[in-house]
Coordinates of C-alpha atoms and ligand atoms in Angstrom, one line a residue:
X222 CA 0.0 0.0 0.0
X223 CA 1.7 3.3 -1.2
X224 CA 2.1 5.9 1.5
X225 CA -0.2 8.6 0.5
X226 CA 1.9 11.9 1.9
X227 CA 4.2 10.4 -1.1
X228 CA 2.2 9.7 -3.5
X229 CA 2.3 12.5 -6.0
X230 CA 0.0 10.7 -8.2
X231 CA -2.8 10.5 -6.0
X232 CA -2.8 14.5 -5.6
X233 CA -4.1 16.7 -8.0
X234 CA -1.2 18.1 -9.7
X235 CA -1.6 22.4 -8.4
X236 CA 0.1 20.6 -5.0
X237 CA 3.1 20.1 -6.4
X238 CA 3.4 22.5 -9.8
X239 CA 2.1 25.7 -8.4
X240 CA 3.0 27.9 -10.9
X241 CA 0.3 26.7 -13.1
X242 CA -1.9 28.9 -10.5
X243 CA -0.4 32.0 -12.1
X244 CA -1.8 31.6 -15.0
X245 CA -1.1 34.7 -17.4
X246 CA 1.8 35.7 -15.3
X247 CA 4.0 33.0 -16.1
X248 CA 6.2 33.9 -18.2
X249 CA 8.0 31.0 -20.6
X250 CA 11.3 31.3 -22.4
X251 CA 9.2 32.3 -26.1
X252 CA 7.4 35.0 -24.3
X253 CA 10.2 36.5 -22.9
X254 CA 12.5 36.7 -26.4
X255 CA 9.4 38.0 -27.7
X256 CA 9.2 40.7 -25.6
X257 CA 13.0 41.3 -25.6
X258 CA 15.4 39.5 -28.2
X259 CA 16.9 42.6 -30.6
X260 CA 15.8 40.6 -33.6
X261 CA 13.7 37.7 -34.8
X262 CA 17.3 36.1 -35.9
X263 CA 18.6 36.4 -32.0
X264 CA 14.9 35.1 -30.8
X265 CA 15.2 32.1 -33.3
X266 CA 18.9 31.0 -32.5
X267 CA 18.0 31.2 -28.9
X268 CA 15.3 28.7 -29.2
X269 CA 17.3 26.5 -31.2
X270 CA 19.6 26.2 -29.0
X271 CA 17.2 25.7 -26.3
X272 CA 15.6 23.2 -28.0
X273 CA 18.5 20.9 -27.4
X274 CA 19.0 21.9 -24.5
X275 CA 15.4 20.0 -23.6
X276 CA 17.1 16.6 -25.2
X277 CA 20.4 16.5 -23.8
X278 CA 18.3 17.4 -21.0
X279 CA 16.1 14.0 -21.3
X280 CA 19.2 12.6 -22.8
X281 CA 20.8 12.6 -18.6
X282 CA 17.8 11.7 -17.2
X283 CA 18.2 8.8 -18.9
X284 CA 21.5 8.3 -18.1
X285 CA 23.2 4.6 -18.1
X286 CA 19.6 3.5 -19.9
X287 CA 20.7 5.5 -23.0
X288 CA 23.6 4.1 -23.4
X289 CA 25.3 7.6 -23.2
X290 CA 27.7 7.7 -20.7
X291 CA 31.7 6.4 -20.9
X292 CA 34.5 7.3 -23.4
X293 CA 33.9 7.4 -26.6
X294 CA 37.3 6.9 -28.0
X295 CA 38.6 9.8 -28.7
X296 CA 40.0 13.2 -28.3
X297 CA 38.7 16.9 -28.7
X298 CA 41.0 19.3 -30.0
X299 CA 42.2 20.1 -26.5
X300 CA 43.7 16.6 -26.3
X301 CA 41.4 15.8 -23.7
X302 CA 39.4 12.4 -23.9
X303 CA 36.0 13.1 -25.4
X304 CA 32.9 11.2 -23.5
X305 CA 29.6 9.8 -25.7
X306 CA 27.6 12.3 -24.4
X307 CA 30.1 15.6 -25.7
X308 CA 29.9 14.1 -28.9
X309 CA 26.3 13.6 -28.8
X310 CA 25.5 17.2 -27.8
X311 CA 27.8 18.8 -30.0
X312 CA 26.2 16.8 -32.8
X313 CA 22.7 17.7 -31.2
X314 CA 23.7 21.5 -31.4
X315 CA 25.6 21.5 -34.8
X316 CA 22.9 19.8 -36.5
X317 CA 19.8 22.0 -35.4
X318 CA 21.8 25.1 -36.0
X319 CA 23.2 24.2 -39.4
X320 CA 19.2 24.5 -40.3
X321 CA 18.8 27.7 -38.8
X322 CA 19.0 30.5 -41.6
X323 CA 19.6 32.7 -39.3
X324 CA 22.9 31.2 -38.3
X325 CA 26.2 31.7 -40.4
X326 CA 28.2 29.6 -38.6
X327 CA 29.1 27.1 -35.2
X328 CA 32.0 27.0 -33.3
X329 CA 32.4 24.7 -30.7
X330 CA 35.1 23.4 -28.2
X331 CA 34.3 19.6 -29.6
X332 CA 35.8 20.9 -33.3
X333 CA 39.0 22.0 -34.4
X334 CA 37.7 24.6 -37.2
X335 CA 34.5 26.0 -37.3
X336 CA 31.8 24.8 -39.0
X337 CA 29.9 27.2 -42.0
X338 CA 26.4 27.3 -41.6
X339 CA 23.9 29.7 -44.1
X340 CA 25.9 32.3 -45.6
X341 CA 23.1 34.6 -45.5
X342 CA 22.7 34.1 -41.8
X343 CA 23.7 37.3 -39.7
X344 CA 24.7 35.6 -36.3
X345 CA 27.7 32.9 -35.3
X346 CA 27.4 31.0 -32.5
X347 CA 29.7 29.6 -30.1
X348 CA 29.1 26.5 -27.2
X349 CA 30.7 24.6 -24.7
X350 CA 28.4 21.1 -25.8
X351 CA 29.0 19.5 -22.2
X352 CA 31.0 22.0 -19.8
X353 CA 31.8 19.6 -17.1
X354 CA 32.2 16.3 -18.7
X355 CA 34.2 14.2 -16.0
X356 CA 31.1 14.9 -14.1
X357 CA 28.7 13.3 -16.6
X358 CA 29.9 9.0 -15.3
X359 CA 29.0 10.4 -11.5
X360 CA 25.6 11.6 -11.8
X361 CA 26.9 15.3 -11.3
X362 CA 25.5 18.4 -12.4
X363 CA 26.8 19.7 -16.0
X364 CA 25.8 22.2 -18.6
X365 CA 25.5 24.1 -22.4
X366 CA 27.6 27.0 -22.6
X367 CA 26.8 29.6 -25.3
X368 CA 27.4 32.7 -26.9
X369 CA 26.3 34.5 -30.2
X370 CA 28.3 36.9 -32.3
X371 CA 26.9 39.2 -35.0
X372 CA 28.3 37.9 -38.3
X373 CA 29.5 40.8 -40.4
X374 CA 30.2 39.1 -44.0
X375 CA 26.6 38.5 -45.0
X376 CA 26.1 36.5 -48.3
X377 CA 29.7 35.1 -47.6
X378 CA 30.5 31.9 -46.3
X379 CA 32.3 32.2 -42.9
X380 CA 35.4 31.4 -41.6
X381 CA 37.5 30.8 -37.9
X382 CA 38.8 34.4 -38.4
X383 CA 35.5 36.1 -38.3
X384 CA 34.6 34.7 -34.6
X385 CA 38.0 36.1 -33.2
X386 CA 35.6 39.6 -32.1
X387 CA 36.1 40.5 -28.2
X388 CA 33.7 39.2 -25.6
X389 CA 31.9 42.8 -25.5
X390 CA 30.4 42.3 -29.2
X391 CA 28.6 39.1 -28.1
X392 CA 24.9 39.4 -28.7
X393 CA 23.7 36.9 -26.1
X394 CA 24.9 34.7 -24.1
X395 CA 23.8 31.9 -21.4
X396 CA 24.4 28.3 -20.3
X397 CA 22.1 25.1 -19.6
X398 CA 22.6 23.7 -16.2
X399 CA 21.3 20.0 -16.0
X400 CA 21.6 19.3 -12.3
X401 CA 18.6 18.5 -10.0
X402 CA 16.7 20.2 -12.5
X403 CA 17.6 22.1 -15.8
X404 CA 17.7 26.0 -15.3
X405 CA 18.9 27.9 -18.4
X406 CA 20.2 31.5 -17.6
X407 CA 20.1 34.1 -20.0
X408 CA 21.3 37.3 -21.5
X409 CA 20.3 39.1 -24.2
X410 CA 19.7 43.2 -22.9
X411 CA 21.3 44.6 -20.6
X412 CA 19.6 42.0 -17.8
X413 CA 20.3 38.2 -16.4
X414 CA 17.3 36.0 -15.9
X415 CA 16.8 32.7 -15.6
X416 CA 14.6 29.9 -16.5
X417 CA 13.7 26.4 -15.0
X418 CA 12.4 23.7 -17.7
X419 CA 9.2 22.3 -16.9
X420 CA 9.9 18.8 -17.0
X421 CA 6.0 18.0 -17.4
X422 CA 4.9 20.9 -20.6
X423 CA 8.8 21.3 -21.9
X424 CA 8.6 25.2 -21.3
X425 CA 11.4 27.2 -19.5
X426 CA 9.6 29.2 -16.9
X427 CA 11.0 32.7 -15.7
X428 CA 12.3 32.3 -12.6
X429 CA 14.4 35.2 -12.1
X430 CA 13.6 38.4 -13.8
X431 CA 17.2 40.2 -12.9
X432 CA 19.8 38.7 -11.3
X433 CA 22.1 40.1 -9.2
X434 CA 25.6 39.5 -7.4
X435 CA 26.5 40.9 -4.1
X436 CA 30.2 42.6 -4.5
X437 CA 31.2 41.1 -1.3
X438 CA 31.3 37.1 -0.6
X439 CA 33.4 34.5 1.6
X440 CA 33.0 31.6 -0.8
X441 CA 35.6 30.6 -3.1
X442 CA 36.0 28.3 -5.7
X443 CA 39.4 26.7 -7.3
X444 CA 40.7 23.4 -7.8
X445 CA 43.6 23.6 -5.2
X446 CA 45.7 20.7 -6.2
X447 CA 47.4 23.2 -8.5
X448 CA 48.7 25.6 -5.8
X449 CA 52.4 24.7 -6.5
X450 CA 51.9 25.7 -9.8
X451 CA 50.2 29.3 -9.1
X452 CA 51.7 32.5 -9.4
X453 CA 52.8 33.6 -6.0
X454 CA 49.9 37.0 -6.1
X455 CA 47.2 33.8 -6.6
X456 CA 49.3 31.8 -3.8
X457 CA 49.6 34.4 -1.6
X458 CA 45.7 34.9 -2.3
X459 CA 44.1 31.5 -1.1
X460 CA 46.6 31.7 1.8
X461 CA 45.3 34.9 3.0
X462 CA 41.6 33.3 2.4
X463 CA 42.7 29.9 4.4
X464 CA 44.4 32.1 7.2
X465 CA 40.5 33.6 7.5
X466 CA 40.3 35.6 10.8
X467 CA 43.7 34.7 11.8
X468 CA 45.0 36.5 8.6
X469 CA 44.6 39.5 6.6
X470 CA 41.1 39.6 5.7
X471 CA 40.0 39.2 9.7
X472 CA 37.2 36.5 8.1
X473 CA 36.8 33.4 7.6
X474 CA 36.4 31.8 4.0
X475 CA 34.8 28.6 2.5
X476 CA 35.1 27.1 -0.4
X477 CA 32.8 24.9 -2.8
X478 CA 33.8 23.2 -6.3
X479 CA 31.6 21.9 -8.4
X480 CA 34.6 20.7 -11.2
X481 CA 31.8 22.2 -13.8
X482 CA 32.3 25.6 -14.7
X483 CA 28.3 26.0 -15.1
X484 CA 27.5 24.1 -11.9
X485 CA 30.5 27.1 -10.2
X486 CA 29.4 30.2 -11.9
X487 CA 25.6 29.4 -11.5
X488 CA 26.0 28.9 -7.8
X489 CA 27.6 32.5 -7.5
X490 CA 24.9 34.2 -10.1
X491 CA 22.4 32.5 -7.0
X492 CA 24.4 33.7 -4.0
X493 CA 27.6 35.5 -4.8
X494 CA 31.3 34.0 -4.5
X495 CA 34.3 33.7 -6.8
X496 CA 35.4 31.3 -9.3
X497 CA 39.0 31.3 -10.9
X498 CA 40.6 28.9 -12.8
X499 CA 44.1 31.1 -12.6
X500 CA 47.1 30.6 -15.0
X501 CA 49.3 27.8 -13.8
X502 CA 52.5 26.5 -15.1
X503 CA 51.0 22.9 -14.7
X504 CA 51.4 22.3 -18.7
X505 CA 53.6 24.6 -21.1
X506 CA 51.4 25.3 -24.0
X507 CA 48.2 26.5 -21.5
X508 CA 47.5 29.9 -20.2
X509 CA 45.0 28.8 -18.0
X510 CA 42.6 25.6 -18.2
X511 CA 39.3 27.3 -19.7
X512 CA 38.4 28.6 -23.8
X513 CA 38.2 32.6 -23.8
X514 CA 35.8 32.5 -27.0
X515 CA 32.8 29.6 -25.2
X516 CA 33.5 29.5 -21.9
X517 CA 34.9 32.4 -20.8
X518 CA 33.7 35.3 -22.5
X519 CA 29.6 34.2 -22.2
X520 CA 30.1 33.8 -18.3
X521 CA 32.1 37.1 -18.1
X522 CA 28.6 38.9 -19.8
X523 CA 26.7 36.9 -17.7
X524 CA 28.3 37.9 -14.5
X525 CA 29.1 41.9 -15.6
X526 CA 25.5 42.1 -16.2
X527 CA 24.6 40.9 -12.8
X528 CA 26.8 43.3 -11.1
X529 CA 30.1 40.8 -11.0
X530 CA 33.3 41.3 -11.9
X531 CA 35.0 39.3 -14.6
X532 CA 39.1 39.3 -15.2
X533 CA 41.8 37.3 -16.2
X534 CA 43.2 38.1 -12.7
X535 CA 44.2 41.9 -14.4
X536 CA 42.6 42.5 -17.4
X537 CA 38.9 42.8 -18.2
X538 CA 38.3 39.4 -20.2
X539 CA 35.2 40.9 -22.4
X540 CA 37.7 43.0 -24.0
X541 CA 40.4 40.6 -25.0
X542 CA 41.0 40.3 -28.7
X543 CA 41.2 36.8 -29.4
X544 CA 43.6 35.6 -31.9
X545 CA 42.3 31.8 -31.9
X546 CA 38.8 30.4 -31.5
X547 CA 40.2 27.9 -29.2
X548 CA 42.8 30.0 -27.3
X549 CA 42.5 29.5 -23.3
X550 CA 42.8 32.3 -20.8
X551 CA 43.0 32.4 -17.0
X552 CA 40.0 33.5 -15.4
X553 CA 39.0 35.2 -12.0
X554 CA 35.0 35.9 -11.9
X555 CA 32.7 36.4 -9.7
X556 CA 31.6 39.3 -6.5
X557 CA 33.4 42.5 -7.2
X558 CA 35.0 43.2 -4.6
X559 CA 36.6 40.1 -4.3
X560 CA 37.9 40.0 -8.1
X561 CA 38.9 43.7 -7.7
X562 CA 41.1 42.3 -4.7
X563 CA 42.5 39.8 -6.6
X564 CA 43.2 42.0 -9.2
X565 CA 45.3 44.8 -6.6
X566 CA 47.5 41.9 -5.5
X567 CA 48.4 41.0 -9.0
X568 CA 48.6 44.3 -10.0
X569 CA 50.7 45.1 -6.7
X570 CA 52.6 42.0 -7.2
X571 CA 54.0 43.2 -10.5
X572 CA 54.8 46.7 -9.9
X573 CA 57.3 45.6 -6.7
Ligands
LIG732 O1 35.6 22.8 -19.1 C1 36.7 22.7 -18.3 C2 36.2 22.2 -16.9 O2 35.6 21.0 -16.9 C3 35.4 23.3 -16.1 O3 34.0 23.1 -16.3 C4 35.8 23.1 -14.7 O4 35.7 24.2 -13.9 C5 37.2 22.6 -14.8 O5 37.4 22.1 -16.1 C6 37.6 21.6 -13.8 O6 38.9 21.4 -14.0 P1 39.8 20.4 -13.0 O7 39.3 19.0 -13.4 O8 41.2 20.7 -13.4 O9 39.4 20.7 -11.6
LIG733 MN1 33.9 23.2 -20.5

C-alpha cells in the first residue's frame, strides 16, 4: 500500500506544480524573447539552442539506460578524452543550428575549425556542448555554454577568423545547467534571468527576472591541487583566504567546487562567491585551463550584467581580442570586490 503523503499521483497536480496557479503571469522562455530579443534572428537562435538543450536534458535523465555515458574513444581538439555524451551534444547542437537560416556559422570546443552554416545568416554561435564532462559518469551536475556573435560578411560563407571579435560584441549569451533540474540563464539586454524547464509541458519558466551579485562574498572556488603551480599573487591569495580571521582579511572563507564551470558560476549568479581557474605553469602550451571564446567570455557577460566582476586576474576578459577560437585564458570571476582584490595583489605583485 503506497504511503499517500508520497504519493504524488494520487494529488491533484496544483500541490506540487504551483505555478500553473499564475496563470497569465508565467512567463516562458518564447514569451520572454518575444518581448525582448533585438531581432527575430537572436529570438530564433536562442530557441534552437534551447531546443536541445530539452534533449540533452532527457538525454541525462536517462543516463546509463541511453547508453550515453563512458568514453567514446577519442579526443577533442584540446587533447582531452572526449565522453559519448560531448559528442552527442555537439552533434545535437551543430545539426539544429546548421538549419537555422539565421545562423552563419558554429564554433564549438568539440571541433577543431568551425563549421559554416547559411551564408546569408547574420549571427555565429559559439558553445561549450557539455561544460563539465568528468562529471557526466557520477551523476553530477553539468551544462551548455553559449554565446552569439553578429556575423559581419553576409552573403559570404564564414570562416574561424571572423569569430575572433572580443567578448563585448557578443549578442547573447547563457548556459544550460542539468543538475537536479535544468535551469537555463540568459542574456540578451542589458539583464540576467533565468529559467527552469518544466519537466511536465517542456517550457522554461522565468524564474528570475534580474539577477544580481553581491560585490562582497566568503565563498571561493578553485581546484587547489594546483597551488604549487600558481603565481605567488594567486598563492599568496588563497593563503590569506585559508588564514580567515587569523589573517589579513579578519574573516573566515569557504570554499565549494563543483569541477563544472556551469555548476560554479551558476552557484555565484544564485548567492555570490568567486570562481577562478588562474594561470598555472601545470602544462607549457596552456595559459589557463578554460576557452576565452565559449567559456569564458559568455560567463564574463553573464556575470558583468549581474553586477560581477570578470578578469583574467588583471585585465577585463570581455575586452580581450582573441587571436584563436580555441585560445585559453585564466580566469577570475565572480563578486566585485573580491575580483577587484585579486586584481590589486596582481597588479601590486608586479609593480614591486
Ligand atoms: O571545461 C573545463 C572544466 O571542466 C570546467 O568546467 C571546470 O571548472 C574545470 O574544467 C575543472 O577542472 P579540473 O578538473 O582541473 O578541476
Ligand atoms: Mn567546459
Amino acid at each position: 500500500m503506497p504511503n499517500a503523503a508520497y504519493d504524488l499521483t494520487l494529488r491533484p497536480s496544483i500541490f506540487y506544480f504551483p505555478y500553473p496557479l499564475l496563470g497569465s503571469f508565467m512567463t516562458t522562455l518564447a514569451d520572454y524573447l518575444n518581448q525582448h530579443a533585438s531581432s527575430p534572428a537572436l529570438n530564433d537562435v536562442i530557441t534552437t539552442v534551447t531546443n536541445v538543450g530539452k534533449t540533452i536534458s532527457q538525454l541525462l535523465r536517462k543516463g546509463a539506460l541511453a547508453d550515453i555515458l563512458g568514453e567514446a574513444g577519442n579526443q577533442n581538439v584540446q587533447g582531452e578524452d572526449q565522453k559519448k555524451l560531448d559528442i552527442l551534444a555537439n552533434d545535437l547542437l551543430l545539426d539544429a543550428l546548421a538549419k537555422n537560416t539565421h545562423c552563419a556559422g558554429v564554433a564549438s570546443e568539440e571541433l577543431d575549425d568551425a563549421t559554416p552554416a547559411n551564408d546569408d545568416g547574420s549571427l555565429l554561435v559559439l558553445f561549450d556542448p557539455l561544460d563539465g564532462s568528468s562529471n557526466i559518469d557520477i551523476n553530477m551536475a553539468v551544462g551548455t555554454i553559449f554565446s552569439v556573435l553578429p556575423y559581419e560578411r553576409q552573403g559570404q560563407t564564414s570562416e574561424n577568423s571572423d569569430y575572433l571579435q572580443a567578448g563585448n560584441k557578443q549578442l547573447a549569451a547563457g548556459y544550460l545547467l542539468y543538475g537536479t533540474s535544468t535551469v537555463l540563464a540568459l542574456t540578451i539586454a542589458d539583464k540576467v534571468v533565468m529559467f527552469s524547464l518544466d519537466p511536465e509541458t517542456e517550457d522554461y519558466v522565468l524564474i528570475e527576472d534580474n539577477v544580481q551579485i553581491d560585490a562582497d562574498t566568503s565563498e571561493y572556488a578553485i581546484n587547489s591541487s594546483n597551488y604549487r603551480y600558481w603565481r605567488a599573487p594567486m598563492q599568496q591569495y588563497i593563503d590569506e583566504l585559508i588564514a580567515g580571521e587569523t589573517g589579513v582579511r579578519g574573516r573566515d572563507f569557504n570554499t565549494r567546487w563543483v569541477a563544472a564551470m556551469v555548476g560554479d558560476v551558476h552557484r555565484i549568479l544564485c548567492r555570490g562567491g568567486l570562481f577562478t581557474y588562474p594561470f598555472d605553469t601545470k602544462y607549457a602550451h596552456k595559459a589557463g585551463k578554460l576557452r576565452l571564446m565559449y567559456e569564458a567570455n559568455p560567463m564574463s557577460l553573464l556575470i558583468e550584467r549581474a553586477g560581477g566582476g570578470a578578469t583574467d586576474a588583471v585585465n577585463r576578459i570581455l575586452d580581450i581580442e582573441p587571436t584563436d577560437i580555441h585560445q585559453r585564458v585564466p580566469v577570475v570571476l565572480g563578486s566585485k570586490n573580491e575580483v577587484n582584490y585579486v586584481r590589486d595583489l596582481h597588479v601590486n605583485y608586479s609593480e614591486q
